[in-house]
Amino acid sequence: MAEDLNTEEIHEEDSYALDRETVEPVLVALRDGDSEALIEALEPVHPADIADLLEQVDEDTRLRLVQLYGKEFDGDILSELNESVRESVIEALHPEVLADAVRELDTDDVVDLIEDLDEPQQEIILDALAITDRAAVEQSLSYPEESAGRLMQRELVAAPEHWDVGHLIDHMRAHEDLPDQFYHVILVDPRMRPTGYVTLGKIMASPRTTALSEITEDSFRTIPVTQDEGDVAYAFNQYHLISAPVVDEDDRLVGVITIDDAMIILDEEHEEDILRLAGVGEGSLNDRVSETVRARLPWLAVNLGTAIIASLVIALFEDVIAGFVALAVLMPIVASMGGNAGTQSLTVAVRAIATKDLTSSNVWRVIRREAAVGFINGAVFAIVMGIVGIIWFGSPMLGAVIAAAMVINLMVAGLAGVLVPVVLDKFNVDPALASGTFVTTVTDVVGFFAFLGLAGIVLL
Amino acid sequence: MAEDLNTEEIHEEDSYALDRETVEPVLVALRDGDSEALIEALEPVHPADIADLLEQVDEDTRLRLVQLYGKEFDGDILSELNESVRESVIEALHPEVLADAVRELDTDDVVDLIEDLDEPQQEIILDALAITDRAAVEQSLSYPEESAGRLMQRELVAAPEHWDVGHLIDHMRAHEDLPDQFYHVILVDPRMRPTGYVTLGKIMASPRTTALSEITEDSFRTIPVTQDEGDVAYAFNQYHLISAPVVDEDDRLVGVITIDDAMIILDEEHEEDILRLAGVGEGSLNDRVSETVRARLPWLAVNLGTAIIASLVIALFEDVIAGFVALAVLMPIVASMGGNAGTQSLTVAVRAIATKDLTSSNVWRVIRREAAVGFINGAVFAIVMGIVGIIWFGSPMLGAVIAAAMVINLMVAGLAGVLVPVVLDKFNVDPALASGTFVTTVTDVVGFFAFLGLAGIVLL
């Protein structure tokens, strides 16, 4: 016990990151090829942390660890590994070890494990399962990808809605095959349609004669089996659900989703949004160089296209620049400020769309607001840059031109920052995915056009 | 029941966003000043959705709704409101209604509600509480902001570690004051130090003679009361915790944190990261224009500083540009590609630091990897831009210059994208907050310098 608390404390100090005390003995054991020492070193380490370790070491070390760890390799480690590492680990595992590891897992974890694998690897794992488990996994796989049906577990406890507490307790205690983890009992009508749910805590706290229908939770909601997992996660977060029954198209109970699964999805959706906003489709530090190049190249290619469009705008004003080279020095400032202001607006708008806080009822007010913010910020930096223009280049006219261009571009940035994601969302394109490119194209083009165009009129 | 299912279905179709059917009758009731119709219209709406509605309407409508809704106004709505709207709603509420609303809430919700309020408003709410609740809230507020102590609830069920299942069940059923929501029983030693926990489900599923110590969960971890809430959320997500006991410095049990609270924190931390990466410190669509201007202006000012640095680099090469204006047309392309590639690398690195996947054990491998990715992407776009340079401007030398600058800048972008966040993190600066500015400054300066410098050597 005292020992347990000590390891806890070490974990806390550097806040759960893998520390030297954990990693060092593992590496020593690997160097010595000492499988007993390895098993001992990994004994106190959580499977999620072992997975992190496997992700962080290089490929040789990883494969050596998998081989030396042998039969101790746990199914949970596989579940925790990210996709690109998972495939290589599965290949490296002895078929028997793999089969044992997979058989330990709950069927919903198996589904999560194999849905991203290639078919040959899927087959190996399916073959390792008991027949009933295999059937359950295959049925889950029959639901659309990223749907509630893939996420739910089949193990659940349901009771007729007219039962009382005593009846339910006697029933539960008489049954040995209750799921390991459950927090609610789902009430169903005679046609197996969920009508409410009761927490185990309330069941414990209520007299035996209490009708179950009297102690149901307020926050009850059912989830359609085909619902997108992102919406499932949103519902859990918005309505503070702990678990929710999943129903088929006839509203019959087919499974249950619990908050821990919803939390994982919420985390993944956020991760996806962040990476998409940054123009990285998918990606982790463990992907191979070739995978990363393939993932990032298309986004850079799109960016090249928009940069060339901006260059074409500049090319329109080659004569102006030739007559007044200071313009070439200052023009990136206007574009850069517009790009930044646009990114600010679009990020807030993309998040508001994701959290369903930007709807038809407030979109016009939001657009007016962003335009106002852009105008005010533009005015502030117009004054600053006007002064910079005058001091640096001694030209009040140049100061006035950059000031005017700044106001125009920051207002346009605010407008584009909201309009682009809203319009993309209307056309069912993920605004996180594509907004950035559109908005910076707009701010580059408007920025260069306004600055160089005004300069052409005023200065020549 | 059938009716319930129908409203559920409407919610599902547009995936939980507020729909016209919900909002329309509310607006009609407000227009007519019909408080009964308003109460009826809001009856089926979840407090979280009422809060969203209050956030989305304009200020006049919001205050009218608060007044007309009167005594029906629920404490949960206050909890769900975001900060800027919450303050104006609290001001608008009748003091008696506010007191009633607050008294309905659990103490941890009250803490969450008032910690961001001004002191006069805090006082009003504290005065509304019963004395014991007030003491509990004030004790929570004595823990550091954003710590586990603020997040935890005091209501919990603990049992001596040597009890058996039968003993525990009899004890629980004899006590009427069990918390409404609990999922685990925490086992403690004689000095109130937690030693494990047992799920209610397992208690239900086990024979009465089973020792509690035999059915504890593997994933048991204690949380120090001063731990940062972001680390708490990480621990829940990493180790799939459902609830975790919170301990003081002597390892004694002082409270419990449940996964639903951890999920809210995880969501907030992500939101913060996204907004920081985009150079928006904080912000929602409901902030006033003046608040938004104040929030965004400093970031734009920093960006202006870096843009001027880039301009100074360009100014070094004014003569080169004057001699060859095509350079002014093409130079933003090199800088823009570098900025994009840098943002890609830094976003992946910032995320990896946040998820503790980028540590001293793999940082050098990651840096080599990013440099390699940058080199390959740079080479690809070097070829493309070399060809564009030749076709557009008929100058193979110009094509060669832009190609070389592209390779240099994309390699530097990859390196800076990892190094900058890693170094900031070492100095305890949030890498999400500041990396973007540093990286784009580097890529702008290197991009302009490489392109114009090489052009000066080769073309003149």
Tab-separated table of C-alpha atoms in Angstrom, chain A residues 238-376:
chain	number	residue	atom	x	y	z
A	238	GLN	CA	-24.168	19.069	-23.359
A	239	TYR	CA	-26.620	17.097	-21.233
A	240	HIS	CA	-24.150	15.643	-18.710
A	241	LEU	CA	-25.112	12.078	-19.491
A	242	ILE	CA	-23.307	9.249	-17.719
A	243	SER	CA	-24.685	6.551	-19.931
A	244	ALA	CA	-27.351	6.446	-22.609
A	245	PRO	CA	-29.336	3.582	-24.162
A	246	VAL	CA	-28.864	3.064	-27.887
A	247	VAL	CA	-32.001	2.257	-29.885
A	248	ASP	CA	-32.675	0.877	-33.346
A	249	GLU	CA	-35.061	2.442	-35.828
A	250	ASP	CA	-38.045	0.944	-33.971
A	251	ASP	CA	-36.826	2.573	-30.736
A	252	ARG	CA	-35.892	-0.798	-29.304
A	253	LEU	CA	-32.946	-1.097	-26.943
A	254	VAL	CA	-29.856	-2.532	-28.677
A	255	GLY	CA	-26.969	-1.371	-26.503
A	256	VAL	CA	-25.602	1.277	-24.214
A	257	ILE	CA	-22.934	3.964	-24.536
A	258	THR	CA	-21.107	5.124	-21.414
A	259	ILE	CA	-19.439	8.448	-20.731
A	260	ASP	CA	-15.892	7.032	-20.835
A	261	ASP	CA	-16.363	6.090	-24.487
A	262	ALA	CA	-17.962	9.468	-25.192
A	263	MET	CA	-14.984	11.207	-23.578
A	264	ILE	CA	-12.552	9.387	-25.871
A	265	ILE	CA	-14.576	10.485	-28.892
A	266	LEU	CA	-14.770	14.079	-27.661
A	267	ASP	CA	-10.982	14.032	-27.324
A	268	GLU	CA	-10.542	12.626	-30.827
A	269	GLU	CA	-12.939	15.138	-32.385
A	270	HIS	CA	-11.087	18.035	-30.794
A	271	GLU	CA	-7.762	16.622	-31.940
A	272	GLU	CA	-9.131	16.334	-35.464
A	273	ASP	CA	-10.398	19.938	-35.397
A	274	ILE	CA	-7.061	21.281	-34.184
A	275	LEU	CA	-5.105	19.372	-36.815
A	276	ARG	CA	-7.526	20.314	-39.579
A	277	LEU	CA	-7.452	23.994	-38.656
A	278	ALA	CA	-3.659	23.811	-38.942
A	279	GLY	CA	-3.796	22.150	-42.356
A	280	VAL	CA	-2.636	18.773	-41.089
A	281	GLY	CA	-5.204	16.222	-42.142
A	282	GLU	CA	-4.204	13.547	-39.728
A	283	GLY	CA	-0.942	12.863	-38.160
A	284	SER	CA	1.058	11.965	-35.140
A	285	LEU	CA	4.721	12.053	-34.338
A	286	ASN	CA	4.924	8.307	-34.795
A	287	ASP	CA	3.967	8.228	-38.438
A	288	ARG	CA	6.720	7.375	-40.876
A	289	VAL	CA	8.316	10.257	-42.768
A	290	SER	CA	6.675	9.071	-45.990
A	291	GLU	CA	3.241	9.000	-44.327
A	292	THR	CA	3.706	12.488	-42.945
A	293	VAL	CA	4.858	13.833	-46.296
A	294	ARG	CA	1.806	12.307	-47.960
A	295	ALA	CA	-0.498	13.780	-45.288
A	296	ARG	CA	0.887	17.311	-45.422
A	297	LEU	CA	1.737	17.705	-49.093
A	298	PRO	CA	-1.845	18.227	-50.351
A	299	TRP	CA	-2.418	21.064	-47.871
A	300	LEU	CA	0.785	22.751	-48.892
A	301	ALA	CA	-0.198	22.320	-52.538
A	302	VAL	CA	-3.511	24.087	-51.886
A	303	ASN	CA	-1.612	26.813	-50.083
A	304	LEU	CA	0.735	27.137	-53.037
A	305	GLY	CA	-2.274	27.637	-55.285
A	306	THR	CA	-3.623	30.439	-53.118
A	307	ALA	CA	-0.170	32.005	-52.779
A	308	ILE	CA	0.124	32.063	-56.566
A	309	ILE	CA	-3.270	33.782	-56.804
A	310	ALA	CA	-1.962	36.434	-54.405
A	311	SER	CA	1.168	36.750	-56.543
A	312	LEU	CA	-0.953	37.276	-59.629
A	313	VAL	CA	-2.582	40.213	-57.843
A	314	ILE	CA	0.857	41.645	-57.052
A	315	ALA	CA	1.894	41.114	-60.669
A	316	LEU	CA	-0.938	43.434	-61.739
A	317	PHE	CA	0.916	46.225	-59.992
A	318	GLU	CA	4.481	45.520	-61.086
A	319	ASP	CA	4.770	49.008	-62.569
A	320	VAL	CA	3.618	50.629	-59.351
A	321	ILE	CA	6.175	48.639	-57.335
A	322	ALA	CA	8.921	49.430	-59.847
A	323	GLY	CA	8.163	53.129	-59.337
A	324	PHE	CA	8.058	52.894	-55.566
A	325	VAL	CA	9.999	49.957	-54.072
A	326	ALA	CA	8.929	50.823	-50.499
A	327	LEU	CA	5.586	49.231	-51.454
A	328	ALA	CA	7.301	45.849	-51.762
A	329	VAL	CA	8.715	46.304	-48.280
A	330	LEU	CA	5.382	47.166	-46.664
A	331	MET	CA	2.901	45.042	-48.589
A	332	PRO	CA	3.477	41.804	-46.597
A	333	ILE	CA	2.462	43.667	-43.431
A	334	VAL	CA	-1.048	44.381	-44.696
A	335	ALA	CA	-1.501	40.806	-45.892
A	336	SER	CA	-0.105	39.305	-42.701
A	337	MET	CA	-2.331	41.387	-40.430
A	338	GLY	CA	-5.371	40.445	-42.512
A	339	GLY	CA	-4.409	36.784	-42.390
A	340	ASN	CA	-4.051	36.887	-38.629
A	341	ALA	CA	-7.302	38.737	-38.004
A	342	GLY	CA	-9.078	36.345	-40.364
A	343	THR	CA	-7.680	33.329	-38.523
A	344	GLN	CA	-8.917	34.771	-35.231
A	345	SER	CA	-12.465	35.240	-36.514
A	346	LEU	CA	-12.616	31.943	-38.331
A	347	THR	CA	-11.348	29.944	-35.358
A	348	VAL	CA	-13.999	31.413	-33.072
A	349	ALA	CA	-16.630	30.796	-35.762
A	350	VAL	CA	-15.503	27.213	-36.447
A	351	ARG	CA	-15.622	26.417	-32.734
A	352	ALA	CA	-19.049	28.039	-32.388
A	353	ILE	CA	-20.359	25.914	-35.254
A	354	ALA	CA	-18.885	22.780	-33.657
A	355	THR	CA	-20.502	23.575	-30.301
A	356	LYS	CA	-23.753	24.535	-32.024
A	357	ASP	CA	-23.555	28.071	-30.665
A	358	LEU	CA	-23.628	29.710	-34.093
A	359	THR	CA	-27.045	29.157	-35.633
A	360	SER	CA	-29.397	30.928	-38.004
A	361	SER	CA	-30.840	32.834	-35.038
A	362	ASN	CA	-27.624	34.725	-34.333
A	363	VAL	CA	-25.537	34.536	-37.507
A	364	TRP	CA	-26.310	38.071	-38.681
A	365	ARG	CA	-25.584	39.583	-35.312
A	366	VAL	CA	-22.278	37.691	-35.234
A	367	ILE	CA	-21.342	38.924	-38.714
A	368	ARG	CA	-22.089	42.545	-37.773
A	369	ARG	CA	-20.072	42.064	-34.601
A	370	GLU	CA	-17.027	40.673	-36.422
A	371	ALA	CA	-17.154	43.479	-38.975
A	372	ALA	CA	-17.235	46.012	-36.125
A	373	VAL	CA	-14.309	44.318	-34.360
A	374	GLY	CA	-12.379	44.270	-37.651
A	375	PHE	CA	-13.110	47.948	-38.232
A	376	ILE	CA	-11.945	48.989	-34.767
